[in-house]
Structure formats: C-alpha cells, structure tokens
Amino acid sequence: MSQQVRVRFAPSPTGPLHIGGVRTALYNYLFAHKMGGQFILRIEDTDQTRFVPGAEDYIRESLEWLGIQPDESPWNPGSVGPYRQSERKPDYMQYALDLVEKGHAYYAFDTAEELEAMRERLTAARVVQPQYNSITRTQMKNSLTLSEEEVKERLESGAPYVIRVKIPRKEEVRMNDLIRGWVMVHSSTLDDKVLMKSDGMPTYHLANIVDDHLMGITHVIRGEEWLPSAPLHVLLYRFFGWEDTMPQFAHLPLLLKPDGNGKLSKRDGDRLGFPVFPLNWENKVDGDTASGFREQGYLPEAFLNFLAFLGWNPGDEREIFSKKELTEAFSLERIGKAGAKFDIAKAKWYNEQYLRQMSDEELAKFVIHEAQKEGYSLSNELAVAAAQLTRDRVTFPQELWKESKLLVVAPQSFDDQVAEKRWNQDAIKVLSSYAEKLQAFEGKLDLDSAKELLGQAAEAHEIKLGKVMQAVRLAVTGSGAGPDLMQVFVILGKDELAKRISFALAELKPID
Ligand code: GLU
C-alpha cells in the first residue's frame, strides 16, 4: 500500500503573510487534496526575536478567506502536535544531543568576539565567504578541539554554548527535487550551522527536520529560497537515521517583479500601486501597514485561480478553474522552474471573469452593502437592476454601486467640460420636447418607448439624435459617460426622468 500523502505549510509569524507564502499554502493544499492526503499547518515560531503579534491570526484568516483550510493546525490539532514549534521546545534538545552522541554534532563555546575575530582573520586572508566549517572549526573553541574534561567542566559550570552540525569535509550531497531534478552540492561549501541556540531554542533547521519527521510529512513543498538549505536537511535526515522516511522535496519558483527583474517585494507593491498581501495588515506595535487583495475587492475564487497560475499551468489553453477543478488538474510536474512574473492586470482580469459569472441577485448584495455604507437603503429590486446595468463595466464589486449610484442620487452638478462642448440649443430643444412627451406618456416606460419618445423629440426639430446624445446623458446623470442610457431611463421611470431633465434645463447655460 502506498503511503498516505502528508504535506505541510510552515510559515513563521514574523509579519503579514506574503502572497508567495499564500501560493505555497495553495500548492500544498491542492497537492494534498489531489492525492487524497492531508494538509498540515505548522507555525514555526522558534525565533523569538522576530515574533510579531497578530501574524498567526493573519495567516489563519488568509487561509480561511481563500477556503484552503488545513486538516491539522494549532487551532484544529491532529494527533502529531504540538503544531506550534515553541510548544515543542522541551523536546528538541534530546534530538540535538542524539546527534552529538552519534558524532554528527558538537558543542561550541565561542564568544561573539571570538567569532568576529575568526571572520576578520579569514577576510584578511581573502576568504570570500568566511564561515564556521569543517576547516575553521579546528581552530575554534568546541568539543572537537577542547579536551573531554574541559568540555565537561564548561557544561557543568553553565557556560553558554550552542550545538553545531558537523558537516563532513568531502562529500557530495545529492537530492532529487521534484521540480528542479537532481541537485548536487559539495559538502565543503556548507557551513556547520547552529542547531541549538544558547537560549535553549532550536534553530529553524533542527526544528524543521524534527517536526517534519514527527508529523509524518511525505512531501516538502516550499519556496525556492529554501533550496540552499535542502542539502543540510538531507544530511540531517541521514545523521538521524531517518533516511527511509525522508520527505521528497519540491522547491517552487520565485514570484518575480512585473518586469521580471528580481523577487517581488512589498516595496514593489507600494511603488506600483497594487497589494502583495492577501489581507490588509496593521502592526499595532510599530505602525507598519499593508494593503490586501481582499479589501481591494478581489473575490477569493478569482484570487485563488490567479495564484494557482503563478508558476503552474494545466498544459492547455484553459484559464478559469474552480478550486475543485484546480485540485483535479494539479500536479507538481506542471510547475515551472523559471520564476513567475507577477502581473496585476491578470489578477484584475480574473476578478472580472468571476464577477461576470455571478448572478444579478448575488451582485445585488454587494450593491446593497456598499450603498448602505453611504447611508442609502436600496430595495432588492433596484439593486438587482443596478447590478444588471453595471456588471460588465466593473472590475471590483464595490464599483457596482459607484457606477449605479446615479440611479438613486440625481445630479446636483454637471460635468463642466461636457457642458461646455455639448449643451447647445439643439440639445435644449430635444430635451425640452422629450420632457413634455414623457409627461404626456401614459403607462410604464420601457426600453422601446423610452427610445421611441426620444427619437420623436429629435425628429420634431429635425435634429440628429447622435449629435445631442451626450447632452442628454449629461442632463440625466451629470456626466458624459456611464452605463447604458436607455436602461437608466427605464429604471428611473418617466417622472424622475422628466424631473431631472427639467432641473438640467433650468441649471445649465447654453453655449450658443
Ligand atoms: N518557516 C519557514 C518559512 O517561514 C518554512 C520553510 C519550510 O517550509 O521549510 O518559510
């Protein structure tokens, strides 16, 4: 029987979750669901200096917004918890000590000054990347260079120490990444990373491996920035004797700036005016803020579809995929190696596609909600009409109200530029007649009668309707552009329409 797939998303709560992190979570979710496995969320909070209050809630809310909830998480734990690394703190030391015992790790007592002195020495000797490694460790204060008694004495006296991994001097470390293929690294390029810090906390590397092992993780799907750490992780699995259950690795391509030059950062979003975070963020402590896709009006289904395509594609022309369809179509093989350029126009396009798929009744809810924020209470009937009128003109749901507000609020002023060009005697004649005809008209105005009466008004003065249309729009809506005018007329009804025209005729001065 093949092993049950278990994947994890393991963010550190150091600030708002970047869009790249959301994509990592989504790919983990899709892969788990496709394979009938589990998607686990683990909070990697061992670095207390970088902990930001509120970040964990932000992660949770972001995943909830997109409907990519984990099967196991700190707030919905399974049987392999804790799901917050800080809560597993007492357990890590024994794993580090196990490696010391096996000869794969060692105590190091060097002070900050001694480490600095080493770096200076190496820099003076023109070493490009000064590091604590298989060569330099022989000149430092650690359990490989000090006598057994001295080590014992130091430990017993409570002297501060760290535990470092002992990287073999000459060895080729190989790993078959599911996206990048074979990755080979020579151990001489790796340094003896700290596994256990002097405050008794594990570093990312130790905690990550131990947790993935204890949680039965079968595939590690994460951002490319972790690829350089993977050889160390492979070595750690070997040192622990966990090679048989070592997860398979899949390192996702970077999210790039729109021009393809480098990694997408928060600053790019600020500079180019689009969000790079799923939700609005506000750090109450340092005042840091960021804007989110949700608050800008992106629909979760559209945003999810957009995200899925940032690095993956189904291999054909189709672009619109529901979450269920994505799950069925998803595979790690179809994730590209090259970085994915971030294209905000595409995100908007997706939002429009998903908006267009919604019914007028669904869209009406947005209209009612937005109108309410400005103190207008709309009937459902009017909101449905407003949604139908504006649905093809907008990118975001909140724009439905902005575009249809003219149905509820009569213009108090008129666009000067349009008036200066179009408010001529011809327009005044046609509009005056139209207002009269509307008042005399019996029955309910519909598209045909609205058009017909306007046509008659123009004909009566032998004026081409096309020449005065913009002035007509100006009179009724206050501006020179907007949604389909005849539909607006029908929704307003003949009385309101005639009233608006009379108001405009009284307000505006003709240009000829
Ligand atoms: N805590 C790491 C991060 O913040 C997780 C990396 C990994 O998935 O191994 O991205």
Short mmCIF file of C-alpha atoms and ligand atoms in Angstrom, two decimals:
data_model
loop_
_atom_site.label_atom_id
_atom_site.label_comp_id
_atom_site.label_asym_id
_atom_site.label_seq_id
_atom_site.Cartn_x
_atom_site.Cartn_y
_atom_site.Cartn_z
CA MET A 1 0.00 0.00 0.00
CA SER A 2 1.36 3.37 -0.88
CA GLN A 3 1.97 5.84 1.88
CA GLN A 4 -0.65 8.44 2.71
CA VAL A 5 0.47 11.86 1.46
CA ARG A 6 1.04 14.44 4.20
CA VAL A 7 2.26 17.92 3.36
CA ARG A 8 2.72 20.99 5.46
CA PHE A 9 2.78 24.75 5.17
CA ALA A 10 5.17 26.07 7.79
CA PRO A 11 5.13 29.86 7.98
CA SER A 12 6.97 31.90 10.59
CA PRO A 13 4.76 34.50 12.28
CA THR A 14 7.09 37.39 11.52
CA GLY A 15 4.64 39.73 9.79
CA PRO A 16 1.81 39.59 7.25
CA LEU A 17 1.87 36.51 5.04
CA HIS A 18 3.32 37.49 1.66
CA ILE A 19 1.48 36.45 -1.49
CA GLY A 20 4.31 33.98 -2.22
CA GLY A 21 3.54 32.26 1.07
CA VAL A 22 -0.13 32.09 0.16
CA ARG A 23 0.79 30.42 -3.12
CA THR A 24 2.94 27.89 -1.24
CA ALA A 25 -0.02 27.13 1.01
CA LEU A 26 -2.31 26.77 -2.01
CA TYR A 27 0.02 24.35 -3.83
CA ASN A 28 0.34 22.26 -0.67
CA TYR A 29 -3.44 22.24 -0.31
CA LEU A 30 -4.02 21.29 -3.96
CA PHE A 31 -1.43 18.54 -3.88
CA ALA A 32 -2.79 17.07 -0.64
CA HIS A 33 -6.36 17.08 -1.91
CA LYS A 34 -5.39 15.68 -5.28
CA MET A 35 -3.55 12.80 -3.64
CA GLY A 36 -6.24 12.18 -1.04
CA GLY A 37 -3.79 13.18 1.67
CA GLN A 38 -3.58 15.74 4.44
CA PHE A 39 -2.57 19.37 4.51
CA ILE A 40 -1.00 20.46 7.77
CA LEU A 41 -0.24 23.91 9.07
CA ARG A 42 2.67 24.34 11.44
CA ILE A 43 3.67 27.65 12.97
CA GLU A 44 7.46 28.00 13.05
CA ASP A 45 7.91 30.43 15.90
CA THR A 46 11.24 29.46 17.41
CA ASP A 47 12.90 32.75 16.56
CA GLN A 48 11.51 34.84 19.37
CA THR A 49 13.30 37.97 18.25
CA ARG A 50 11.28 38.04 15.02
CA PHE A 51 7.90 37.18 16.52
CA VAL A 52 5.15 39.65 15.57
CA PRO A 53 1.85 39.62 17.48
CA GLY A 54 -1.14 39.16 15.21
CA ALA A 55 0.80 37.38 12.48
CA GLU A 56 -0.59 33.96 13.34
CA ASP A 57 -4.18 35.24 13.24
CA TYR A 58 -3.38 36.86 9.92
CA ILE A 59 -2.21 33.52 8.49
CA ARG A 60 -5.35 31.84 9.75
CA GLU A 61 -7.67 34.49 8.36
CA SER A 62 -5.93 34.49 4.99
CA LEU A 63 -6.33 30.75 4.58
CA GLU A 64 -9.94 30.95 5.71
CA TRP A 65 -10.69 33.72 3.24
CA LEU A 66 -9.44 31.53 0.40
CA GLY A 67 -11.03 28.37 1.72
CA ILE A 68 -7.75 26.48 1.91
CA GLN A 69 -8.12 25.32 5.46
CA PRO A 70 -5.60 22.88 6.83
CA ASP A 71 -6.70 19.44 8.02
CA GLU A 72 -4.49 19.83 11.08
CA SER A 73 -3.29 23.08 12.64
CA PRO A 74 -2.71 24.77 16.01
CA TRP A 75 -6.42 25.57 16.21
CA ASN A 76 -7.55 22.21 14.86
CA PRO A 77 -4.87 19.82 16.06
CA GLY A 78 -4.48 16.23 14.92
CA SER A 79 -2.56 13.56 16.79
CA VAL A 80 1.00 14.68 15.98
CA GLY A 81 1.07 18.04 17.78
CA PRO A 82 2.04 20.48 19.04
CA TYR A 83 1.53 22.48 15.86
CA ARG A 84 3.42 25.49 17.18
CA GLN A 85 7.14 24.86 17.41
CA SER A 86 7.56 26.95 20.54
CA GLU A 87 5.31 24.45 22.33
CA ARG A 88 7.63 21.61 21.42
CA LYS A 89 10.62 23.43 22.86
CA PRO A 90 11.45 20.90 25.63
CA ASP A 91 11.79 18.08 23.08
CA TYR A 92 14.38 19.47 20.69
CA MET A 93 17.43 19.23 22.96
CA GLN A 94 17.29 15.44 23.06
CA TYR A 95 17.49 15.32 19.26
CA ALA A 96 20.48 17.65 19.20
CA LEU A 97 22.18 15.57 21.91
CA ASP A 98 21.46 12.42 19.94
CA LEU A 99 23.44 13.90 17.05
CA VAL A 100 26.28 14.89 19.40
CA GLU A 101 26.40 11.32 20.66
CA LYS A 102 26.47 9.94 17.15
CA GLY A 103 29.36 12.27 16.28
CA HIS A 104 27.32 14.39 13.84
CA ALA A 105 27.13 17.48 16.00
CA TYR A 106 29.26 19.18 18.65
CA TYR A 107 29.22 21.80 21.39
CA ALA A 108 30.72 25.16 20.54
CA PHE A 109 31.64 27.69 23.23
CA ASP A 110 32.96 30.55 21.12
CA THR A 111 32.00 34.03 22.24
CA ALA A 112 30.68 36.68 19.88
CA GLU A 113 34.14 38.34 19.96
CA GLU A 114 35.91 35.10 19.07
CA LEU A 115 33.57 34.53 16.16
CA GLU A 116 34.15 38.07 14.96
CA ALA A 117 37.92 37.62 15.27
CA MET A 118 37.69 34.47 13.15
CA ARG A 119 35.73 36.33 10.48
CA GLU A 120 38.30 39.12 10.44
CA ARG A 121 41.16 36.65 10.18
CA LEU A 122 39.54 34.89 7.24
CA THR A 123 38.64 38.13 5.49
CA ALA A 124 42.24 39.33 5.86
CA ALA A 125 43.32 36.04 4.28
CA ARG A 126 40.98 36.85 1.39
CA VAL A 127 38.47 34.12 2.08
CA VAL A 128 35.36 35.17 0.17
CA GLN A 129 32.82 33.58 2.44
CA PRO A 130 34.20 33.33 5.94
CA GLN A 131 32.34 30.64 7.79
CA TYR A 132 32.46 28.17 10.65
CA ASN A 133 33.05 24.97 8.73
CA SER A 134 34.98 21.73 8.53
CA ILE A 135 38.25 23.63 8.23
CA THR A 136 37.82 26.59 10.55
CA ARG A 137 36.21 24.60 13.35
CA THR A 138 39.60 23.07 14.10
CA GLN A 139 40.78 26.46 15.34
CA MET A 140 37.76 27.30 17.45
CA LYS A 141 36.58 26.53 20.99
CA ASN A 142 34.40 23.47 20.64
CA SER A 143 34.10 19.90 21.77
CA LEU A 144 36.18 18.80 18.79
CA THR A 145 39.18 20.87 19.86
CA LEU A 146 38.88 21.01 23.66
CA SER A 147 39.65 18.06 25.91
CA GLU A 148 36.82 15.95 27.23
CA GLU A 149 37.35 17.24 30.77
CA GLU A 150 37.32 20.82 29.68
CA VAL A 151 34.07 20.33 27.78
CA LYS A 152 32.52 18.64 30.79
CA GLU A 153 33.67 21.40 33.08
CA ARG A 154 32.28 24.12 30.85
CA LEU A 155 28.94 22.40 30.53
CA GLU A 156 28.71 21.82 34.28
CA SER A 157 29.64 25.40 35.10
CA GLY A 158 26.71 26.57 32.99
CA ALA A 159 28.90 28.31 30.39
CA PRO A 160 26.87 29.34 27.34
CA TYR A 161 27.14 27.09 24.31
CA VAL A 162 25.49 26.25 21.04
CA ILE A 163 25.30 22.90 19.27
CA ARG A 164 26.54 22.87 15.70
CA VAL A 165 26.12 20.26 13.00
CA LYS A 166 29.37 18.60 11.96
CA ILE A 167 29.38 18.78 8.18
CA PRO A 168 31.57 16.11 6.58
CA ARG A 169 34.59 17.53 4.88
CA LYS A 170 34.45 15.93 1.46
CA GLU A 171 31.21 14.52 0.36
CA GLU A 172 28.75 15.00 -2.43
CA VAL A 173 25.22 15.61 -1.19
CA ARG A 174 22.54 14.70 -3.72
CA MET A 175 18.88 15.34 -3.74
CA ASN A 176 16.22 14.73 -6.36
CA ASP A 177 13.94 17.74 -6.26
CA LEU A 178 10.53 17.07 -7.81
CA ILE A 179 10.63 20.38 -9.67
CA ARG A 180 14.33 21.04 -10.25
CA GLY A 181 15.56 17.49 -10.76
CA TRP A 182 18.89 16.38 -9.32
CA VAL A 183 20.60 18.94 -7.15
CA MET A 184 24.18 18.24 -6.14
CA VAL A 185 26.21 20.13 -3.61
CA HIS A 186 29.69 19.51 -2.30
CA SER A 187 29.81 19.44 1.48
CA SER A 188 32.88 21.69 1.51
CA THR A 189 30.57 24.57 0.54
CA LEU A 190 28.32 24.05 3.56
CA ASP A 191 28.93 25.52 6.99
CA ASP A 192 28.45 24.00 10.43
CA LYS A 193 25.08 25.58 11.09
CA VAL A 194 23.90 26.09 14.64
CA LEU A 195 21.20 23.56 15.54
CA MET A 196 20.60 24.57 19.14
CA LYS A 197 20.97 28.19 20.25
CA SER A 198 22.43 29.29 23.58
CA ASP A 199 18.93 30.20 24.81
CA GLY A 200 17.91 26.54 24.51
CA MET A 201 15.81 27.14 21.42
CA PRO A 202 16.37 25.10 18.28
CA THR A 203 17.15 26.87 15.03
CA TYR A 204 14.88 26.58 12.02
CA HIS A 205 16.96 23.73 10.55
CA LEU A 206 16.75 21.42 13.53
CA ALA A 207 13.14 22.14 14.43
CA ASN A 208 12.01 21.85 10.82
CA ILE A 209 13.56 18.40 10.31
CA VAL A 210 12.46 17.03 13.67
CA ASP A 211 8.90 18.27 13.17
CA ASP A 212 8.60 17.04 9.60
CA HIS A 213 9.75 13.66 10.85
CA LEU A 214 7.44 13.53 13.87
CA MET A 215 4.49 14.76 11.81
CA GLY A 216 4.95 12.11 9.14
CA ILE A 217 5.48 14.62 6.33
CA THR A 218 5.94 12.91 2.95
CA HIS A 219 6.50 15.94 0.69
CA VAL A 220 8.08 19.30 1.46
CA ILE A 221 6.68 21.86 -0.97
CA ARG A 222 8.17 25.29 -0.27
CA GLY A 223 9.69 28.38 -1.80
CA GLU A 224 12.90 28.33 -3.78
CA GLU A 225 14.64 30.47 -1.16
CA TRP A 226 14.93 27.27 0.89
CA LEU A 227 16.73 25.31 -1.81
CA PRO A 228 20.20 26.21 -0.43
CA SER A 229 19.15 24.70 2.93
CA ALA A 230 17.98 21.44 1.40
CA PRO A 231 21.42 19.70 1.29
CA LEU A 232 21.83 20.35 5.02
CA HIS A 233 18.37 18.93 5.58
CA VAL A 234 19.22 15.82 3.58
CA LEU A 235 22.35 15.36 5.73
CA LEU A 236 20.33 15.78 8.91
CA TYR A 237 17.90 13.07 7.84
CA ARG A 238 20.86 10.82 7.27
CA PHE A 239 22.52 11.69 10.59
CA PHE A 240 19.31 10.95 12.48
CA GLY A 241 18.93 7.65 10.65
CA TRP A 242 15.62 8.75 9.14
CA GLU A 243 16.58 8.34 5.50
CA ASP A 244 13.84 5.81 4.83
CA THR A 245 11.11 8.29 5.65
CA MET A 246 12.82 11.40 4.32
CA PRO A 247 10.20 13.54 2.55
CA GLN A 248 10.51 14.35 -1.12
CA PHE A 249 11.36 17.96 -1.85
CA ALA A 250 9.69 20.34 -4.29
CA HIS A 251 11.04 23.88 -4.41
CA LEU A 252 8.65 26.35 -6.01
CA PRO A 253 9.84 29.03 -8.45
CA LEU A 254 10.17 32.59 -7.20
CA LEU A 255 7.50 35.22 -7.67
CA LEU A 256 9.15 37.94 -9.69
CA LYS A 257 8.57 41.67 -10.08
CA PRO A 258 6.31 42.57 -13.03
CA ASP A 259 9.37 43.31 -15.21
CA GLY A 260 10.96 40.01 -14.24
CA ASN A 261 13.91 41.69 -12.54
CA GLY A 262 14.21 40.09 -9.12
CA LYS A 263 11.95 38.88 -6.39
CA LEU A 264 8.59 40.55 -5.81
CA SER A 265 8.75 42.60 -2.61
CA LYS A 266 6.41 44.69 -0.51
CA ARG A 267 8.09 47.78 -1.87
CA ASP A 268 7.16 46.82 -5.45
CA GLY A 269 3.52 46.77 -4.42
CA ASP A 270 3.79 50.19 -2.78
CA ARG A 271 5.68 51.58 -5.76
CA LEU A 272 3.38 50.18 -8.44
CA GLY A 273 0.15 50.57 -6.51
CA PHE A 274 -1.06 47.03 -6.01
CA PRO A 275 -1.20 44.76 -2.96
CA VAL A 276 1.25 41.92 -2.38
CA PHE A 277 -0.58 40.62 0.68
CA PRO A 278 -3.90 38.78 0.87
CA LEU A 279 -5.48 40.98 3.56
CA ASN A 280 -4.98 44.43 4.98
CA TRP A 281 -2.38 44.41 7.71
CA GLU A 282 -1.69 46.71 10.59
CA ASN A 283 1.02 46.14 13.14
CA LYS A 284 -0.20 47.91 16.25
CA VAL A 285 3.30 47.94 17.76
CA ASP A 286 5.39 49.54 15.02
CA GLY A 287 2.59 51.04 12.92
CA ASP A 288 3.55 49.05 9.82
CA THR A 289 0.62 48.73 7.39
CA ALA A 290 -0.01 46.97 4.10
CA SER A 291 -2.99 46.73 1.81
CA GLY A 292 -4.64 43.45 0.91
CA PHE A 293 -6.30 41.88 -2.11
CA ARG A 294 -9.44 41.13 -0.12
CA GLU A 295 -10.07 44.74 0.84
CA GLN A 296 -9.39 45.95 -2.71
CA GLY A 297 -12.33 43.88 -3.87
CA TYR A 298 -10.75 40.70 -5.19
CA LEU A 299 -13.08 37.73 -4.95
CA PRO A 300 -11.48 34.80 -3.15
CA GLU A 301 -12.22 32.35 -6.01
CA ALA A 302 -10.69 34.72 -8.56
CA PHE A 303 -7.62 35.41 -6.46
CA LEU A 304 -7.12 31.69 -5.89
CA ASN A 305 -7.36 30.97 -9.61
CA PHE A 306 -4.87 33.77 -10.33
CA LEU A 307 -2.45 32.47 -7.69
CA ALA A 308 -2.61 28.91 -8.95
CA PHE A 309 -1.39 30.10 -12.34
CA LEU A 310 1.64 31.91 -10.88
CA GLY A 311 4.07 29.08 -11.54
CA TRP A 312 1.73 26.30 -12.64
CA ASN A 313 -0.40 25.70 -15.73
CA PRO A 314 -2.64 22.85 -16.84
CA GLY A 315 -0.81 22.35 -20.15
CA ASP A 316 -3.64 23.65 -22.33
CA GLU A 317 -5.41 26.92 -23.01
CA ARG A 318 -7.94 26.81 -20.19
CA GLU A 319 -7.57 29.53 -17.55
CA ILE A 320 -10.74 29.51 -15.47
CA PHE A 321 -10.63 26.82 -12.80
CA SER A 322 -12.69 26.44 -9.67
CA LYS A 323 -10.91 25.15 -6.59
CA LYS A 324 -12.28 21.70 -7.30
CA GLU A 325 -11.11 21.81 -10.90
CA LEU A 326 -7.69 23.04 -9.81
CA THR A 327 -7.44 20.13 -7.41
CA GLU A 328 -8.21 17.67 -10.17
CA ALA A 329 -5.84 19.23 -12.69
CA PHE A 330 -2.96 20.00 -10.33
CA SER A 331 0.37 18.21 -10.49
CA LEU A 332 3.88 19.05 -9.33
CA GLU A 333 5.21 18.08 -12.76
CA ARG A 334 3.47 21.05 -14.31
CA ILE A 335 5.13 23.59 -12.02
CA GLY A 336 7.74 25.55 -13.93
CA LYS A 337 11.36 26.01 -12.91
CA ALA A 338 11.52 29.61 -14.04
CA GLY A 339 10.30 32.42 -11.82
CA ALA A 340 6.71 33.57 -12.33
CA LYS A 341 6.22 37.24 -13.22
CA PHE A 342 3.60 38.98 -11.17
CA ASP A 343 1.01 40.60 -13.42
CA ILE A 344 -1.65 42.67 -11.68
CA ALA A 345 -3.58 43.11 -14.96
CA LYS A 346 -4.09 39.36 -14.97
CA ALA A 347 -5.37 39.43 -11.40
CA LYS A 348 -7.91 42.06 -12.43
CA TRP A 349 -8.89 40.04 -15.48
CA TYR A 350 -9.60 37.04 -13.28
CA ASN A 351 -11.71 39.16 -10.98
CA GLU A 352 -13.76 40.41 -13.92
CA GLN A 353 -14.30 36.86 -15.19
CA TYR A 354 -15.56 35.71 -11.83
CA LEU A 355 -17.77 38.75 -11.36
CA ARG A 356 -19.35 38.13 -14.78
CA GLN A 357 -20.16 34.57 -13.73
CA MET A 358 -22.19 35.70 -10.73
CA SER A 359 -25.95 36.20 -10.96
CA ASP A 360 -27.56 39.63 -10.75
CA GLU A 361 -29.06 38.59 -7.42
CA GLU A 362 -25.63 37.78 -5.97
CA LEU A 363 -24.16 41.02 -7.27
CA ALA A 364 -27.13 42.95 -5.88
CA LYS A 365 -25.96 42.05 -2.39
CA PHE A 366 -22.72 43.96 -3.00
CA VAL A 367 -24.73 46.94 -4.27
CA ILE A 368 -26.96 46.95 -1.19
CA HIS A 369 -23.96 46.61 1.11
CA GLU A 370 -21.96 49.43 -0.47
CA ALA A 371 -24.97 51.73 -0.66
CA GLN A 372 -25.68 51.09 2.99
CA LYS A 373 -22.17 52.24 3.88
CA GLU A 374 -23.10 55.62 2.42
CA GLY A 375 -26.47 55.69 4.15
CA TYR A 376 -28.71 54.61 1.26
CA SER A 377 -31.10 51.76 1.73
CA LEU A 378 -31.92 50.08 -1.59
CA SER A 379 -34.76 47.72 -2.40
CA ASN A 380 -33.70 44.36 -3.70
CA GLU A 381 -35.44 45.07 -6.99
CA LEU A 382 -33.49 48.27 -7.56
CA ALA A 383 -30.21 46.63 -6.51
CA VAL A 384 -30.75 43.79 -8.99
CA ALA A 385 -31.46 46.33 -11.74
CA ALA A 386 -28.33 48.28 -10.74
CA ALA A 387 -26.22 45.12 -10.83
CA GLN A 388 -27.53 44.15 -14.23
CA LEU A 389 -26.87 47.64 -15.55
CA THR A 390 -23.25 47.86 -14.41
CA ARG A 391 -21.95 44.29 -14.16
CA ASP A 392 -19.99 44.37 -17.41
CA ARG A 393 -18.36 47.68 -16.65
CA VAL A 394 -16.56 46.90 -13.41
CA THR A 395 -13.54 45.01 -12.08
CA PHE A 396 -14.43 45.06 -8.39
CA PRO A 397 -17.79 44.53 -6.68
CA GLN A 398 -17.68 47.86 -4.84
CA GLU A 399 -17.61 49.61 -8.22
CA LEU A 400 -21.13 48.31 -8.97
CA TRP A 401 -22.53 50.88 -6.56
CA LYS A 402 -20.19 53.62 -7.66
CA GLU A 403 -21.38 53.12 -11.23
CA SER A 404 -25.06 52.79 -10.36
CA LYS A 405 -25.34 55.46 -7.69
CA LEU A 406 -26.77 57.75 -10.39
CA LEU A 407 -29.96 55.69 -10.24
CA VAL A 408 -30.54 56.80 -6.68
CA VAL A 409 -28.92 60.21 -6.48
CA ALA A 410 -29.96 62.85 -9.01
CA PRO A 411 -27.12 65.07 -10.23
CA GLN A 412 -26.64 68.29 -8.30
CA SER A 413 -23.92 69.49 -10.61
CA PHE A 414 -22.84 68.76 -14.16
CA ASP A 415 -19.50 67.95 -15.75
CA ASP A 416 -18.28 71.36 -16.94
CA GLN A 417 -16.14 70.04 -19.76
CA VAL A 418 -19.02 68.13 -21.31
CA ALA A 419 -21.41 71.03 -20.80
CA GLU A 420 -19.04 73.47 -22.50
CA LYS A 421 -18.89 71.27 -25.54
CA ARG A 422 -22.38 69.83 -25.80
CA TRP A 423 -25.00 71.97 -24.08
CA ASN A 424 -26.23 73.74 -27.19
CA GLN A 425 -29.62 74.96 -28.45
CA ASP A 426 -30.23 71.69 -30.29
CA ALA A 427 -29.80 69.72 -27.09
CA ILE A 428 -32.09 72.07 -25.23
CA LYS A 429 -34.80 71.77 -27.87
CA VAL A 430 -34.69 67.99 -27.95
CA LEU A 431 -34.64 67.68 -24.17
CA SER A 432 -37.50 70.12 -23.70
CA SER A 433 -39.66 68.15 -26.11
CA TYR A 434 -38.60 64.88 -24.57
CA ALA A 435 -39.63 66.07 -21.11
CA GLU A 436 -43.04 67.09 -22.44
CA LYS A 437 -43.51 63.79 -24.21
CA LEU A 438 -42.58 61.88 -21.08
CA GLN A 439 -45.09 63.79 -19.01
CA ALA A 440 -47.84 63.13 -21.54
CA PHE A 441 -46.93 59.45 -21.86
CA GLU A 442 -49.30 57.05 -20.20
CA GLY A 443 -48.17 53.70 -18.91
CA LYS A 444 -44.82 52.42 -17.77
CA LEU A 445 -41.73 53.45 -19.65
CA ASP A 446 -39.86 50.55 -21.22
CA LEU A 447 -36.82 50.37 -23.48
CA ASP A 448 -38.87 50.73 -26.66
CA SER A 449 -40.99 53.65 -25.52
CA ALA A 450 -38.03 55.47 -23.93
CA LYS A 451 -36.17 55.26 -27.22
CA GLU A 452 -39.17 55.98 -29.36
CA LEU A 453 -40.15 59.18 -27.49
CA LEU A 454 -36.61 60.48 -27.62
CA GLY A 455 -36.47 59.75 -31.33
CA GLN A 456 -39.70 61.63 -31.84
CA ALA A 457 -38.39 64.60 -29.86
CA ALA A 458 -35.33 64.83 -32.10
CA GLU A 459 -37.31 64.35 -35.27
CA ALA A 460 -39.73 67.12 -34.36
CA HIS A 461 -36.79 69.57 -34.56
CA GLU A 462 -35.06 67.77 -37.42
CA ILE A 463 -32.05 67.17 -35.28
CA LYS A 464 -29.88 64.08 -35.49
CA LEU A 465 -30.13 62.24 -32.21
CA GLY A 466 -26.47 61.24 -32.27
CA LYS A 467 -25.46 64.91 -32.07
CA VAL A 468 -27.25 65.53 -28.78
CA MET A 469 -26.89 62.16 -27.06
CA GLN A 470 -24.05 63.21 -24.79
CA ALA A 471 -26.00 66.26 -23.68
CA VAL A 472 -28.96 64.01 -22.90
CA ARG A 473 -26.71 61.84 -20.77
CA LEU A 474 -25.29 64.91 -19.08
CA ALA A 475 -28.75 66.17 -18.19
CA VAL A 476 -29.86 62.89 -16.62
CA THR A 477 -26.64 61.69 -14.97
CA GLY A 478 -24.43 64.75 -14.59
CA SER A 479 -21.56 63.23 -16.55
CA GLY A 480 -20.58 62.42 -20.11
CA ALA A 481 -20.05 58.68 -19.78
CA GLY A 482 -21.64 55.79 -17.94
CA PRO A 483 -23.83 52.74 -18.27
CA ASP A 484 -26.42 52.12 -20.99
CA LEU A 485 -28.58 55.23 -21.05
CA MET A 486 -31.87 53.73 -22.17
CA GLN A 487 -31.70 51.19 -19.39
CA VAL A 488 -31.02 54.01 -16.95
CA PHE A 489 -34.16 55.79 -18.25
CA VAL A 490 -36.30 52.71 -17.75
CA ILE A 491 -35.05 52.15 -14.21
CA LEU A 492 -35.56 55.82 -13.30
CA GLY A 493 -39.09 55.87 -14.73
CA LYS A 494 -40.74 58.69 -16.67
CA ASP A 495 -41.44 61.04 -13.73
CA GLU A 496 -37.93 61.02 -12.32
CA LEU A 497 -36.52 61.29 -15.81
CA ALA A 498 -38.65 64.30 -16.67
CA LYS A 499 -37.78 65.90 -13.35
CA ARG A 500 -34.04 65.52 -13.94
CA ILE A 501 -34.30 66.93 -17.44
CA SER A 502 -36.24 69.97 -16.18
CA PHE A 503 -33.63 70.54 -13.48
CA ALA A 504 -30.79 70.42 -16.02
CA LEU A 505 -32.65 72.78 -18.37
CA ALA A 506 -33.01 75.28 -15.55
CA GLU A 507 -29.42 74.90 -14.29
CA LEU A 508 -27.26 74.84 -17.41
CA LYS A 509 -26.44 77.84 -19.59
CA PRO A 510 -26.37 77.18 -23.33
CA ILE A 511 -23.12 77.71 -25.22
CA ASP A 512 -24.69 79.14 -28.35
N1 GLU B 1 9.46 28.66 8.47
C1 GLU B 1 9.91 28.61 7.11
C2 GLU B 1 9.32 29.82 6.40
O1 GLU B 1 8.98 30.74 7.03
C3 GLU B 1 9.49 27.32 6.48
C4 GLU B 1 10.35 26.82 5.39
C5 GLU B 1 9.99 25.40 5.05
O2 GLU B 1 8.89 25.19 4.54
O3 GLU B 1 10.79 24.51 5.32
O4 GLU B 1 9.17 29.89 5.21
#
